[in-house]
Steps between C-alpha positions, in 0.01 A plus 500: 500500500770335713523811719122505545502126585777548757308792651186284537699220663661744742158644581353153570805399705466814713137431590564131568783600732278756671223239541731249666647769725155603626391137539814411693450797728140402572598138570775616732259734678172312548362755746133566449415849374148647536251447213559717198291587192653434162768757424617646170865512392697802620204696645381221730159599641514870422232456235257412781574819693219733397366809675386520765768251605327390822193385306705320233701319768179418688372319192821296485471406868137399455604266220832360624506544879590740780877446464641543149846511349526748212774639281504866406760480228813383679365574851352228721171596669307340786134607494312449827123549529447314828485670840656203677792482256553877498522508880749213486717703263489798738565302821698178452678636192486869590878554482530298179239721330613828658678628186356689204568425133702755305276686253522802273256684727721423799808624318362815338209601724644401839858631510659181371294270725595679823155611619336296774234336283738351244839475671660164576474351847799610703643770727384791281144369483490423874612853581230652278237267646589595858507869414161506325321271744623658822558862403335612179180295467410499868120511472435732796785747438321701230134442590452878516578534129245236406233659719563850355490383140176305549341805664607718207343248263171505695503881497565508125208266432269713715593817314447332164158373607382843615630671189321251277179451698433218743701233321797464271650246262845433641789372292605247761815380323646851478382593851648193669821530299548860613436401861754214490765714327458778756534258792808329357667823383451661840654191660796511263563870450244699703332630182140491372458450128128572479283770655602843624872591494575192290724489195257380232770482229716270713195288580414449133862412422515254788172330406619457143825341618332261743235398247763401243708329769199289593459391138866394467532312829399141570607149405349478151761696303610250234831686450606364841481142376634505143855622443435585135219740595725669755775542239267675256300672781170365373225763530754758617430386857852549635534840339166610649609378844827693484327821394231458764749436779700804397188713560416319824855538633501872425168536681629311806836679498319836512310383809820390674684824415203708614507320836876537529474878448217528753705313761774762471258783574423552868186708446191366679301530182696204361410266785261219403210419731549134408834325439549410135650186353771696318575705812540187713731340245712814463549490879616139472729598213690737729587204727552230235562669160638182343168320559243777454611639168289730285413201283380302802284793613352541151445125474294489821301803385443339161371176653270686738358719224430223250386229740329721758269684263389253233411210732295715740316678218415173326365344823285804581366516145403132498344526847282796394407322176392189692297704751326697224399169342388363840277763668410259781867473602531879487198536728656259750815712499296817565321331791821369658681835485196685638481250786871496589609857419174696476447830321640742755866460397707377209622142490871463577758220486435389858146403391615262227553188719141537627349513149491129420271522197709776343807281546310210339419721198868583457608138545244376249621767256858376545377147431321587176745766383838443669729804471762289319320200341832340409731556794837649412714209371744319728811306393625174651861512623526119539330177396192419707186286505157662476182294519700182440660642183864589437564872442849579368713792610441817297126443458271802504203458735168655400212486752159569347301643791214593267457133411534384862232746610251353255555137592149350555653243739606787727226754433125424456363706208847642433388758242243656734566804719415381851667691788301274735730209419758655738268534799671207671795727569858438400456137391405577140751784472785250528395374156609828343848625406423848363839640605708184462647303788832422666812714473387678186155594630416863420630713792240770428194275540398648839528850358293409192227337710468814714477731198233282337304445822498865608411629153218254431362537852495880479341506153225264615442683829465844340344444158230301324625321189312376195578380149487758221249284310277203573747264333750329725859623505714329238757291691736447206866489604768710338863407444784576735683356795231612747196402288323839475148540366476503121275808513509792746238476775229764542236520774224734620579657837286702744561592865314295760257727687629400841859589405453846340565687826826313559608539137430875507760543778784355290 
């Protein structure tokens, strides 16, 4: 009994001491933190983090305000759902928020946090940023690849329509995914993964890897925030990541070795019509081998593959879904393209700046279905003040673009698809941050916009599109970093009469 009594006293003394320590700390540091919902012991606000995370966090912002202070286990989190505040974070405090938090996905799926998307702000990141922006993702450098792949897609659709009568039900999700993979893989390694002379087995393997990678990435992995869960590897997440990355690394290593062998062969048959990302980096490696290691080359290829395919596919899927549910907007797009481009030639990238309504469709799609609804998390490297609130060093910044884009104070009828809202030009576009902002803005945004614009424009110019049934397309969102559709998209496709002659020459 005496031992039990002493244990109880010690237990009470410990909590009293802890209480006074916390109180003294708060009194000594009276700085005003942002509002915060009631937290639970140990887990903080993790119990409020439900899928999809952007919707759950939107509900919190609606209830408590546009700037919130949360705790994910032991990690401090600043949630921002205000355009004005987000822009402040990416301008005034851009350097402070230029880092990324360390996560299991960064460690195991991104070469120990050394790829451009998740690496810390510093010399390594600046070198990768310069390389990708100026050399690898230069939007005009590989325009020929994009044009060829879109033409092959148009030709494939025409053949399918003729083989199956005058129209065909197209599996849009699979079709757009194959297009995006072919474009990115030709950019990276000069290889097509779908169509004639493509390695179907490799394509299936790659799709499986990227699909699982998409599921494991993001900022809602609870193992990142609770040490106990990491110790026991709750859900086998860490083990899955290691196994997945082993496959991905082998896949990327094969591409690098294949390029290295080809560079040592002087035969003309091994010359690429277009420079490849791996080829360019192997050339740089010869000059600076200590900087452009095999891991660096694979890391850039990995980032391009995962980010360059999923975001473009998701945007094109959502845009087609919205147009199928809004026939009047689709008719306006037909009319604009016929007026600007005509039906005597195929639309090309030089036409895109002249197609204002098509651009408005894409921008409105990015508003309603941003490619990354919760921007990749940032990490504060110093104390700062945001919106009049104190934000301590080591706080993870989450910007909910999905919530910002549905703010009724910024957008009349925010849930409605209205491309016309952007007819005033660039004014309204400044309210959107689909690719982030500041130093960590996506360097491939120009490339993505060209792929989406050219593909959508060509599909609309050449084919008539309708829903499979009279019911509207289900717009339910799936889970994943890039917010894909919950269900694959299908649509009825038939060649436009005025374009059959042009299509038959492809």
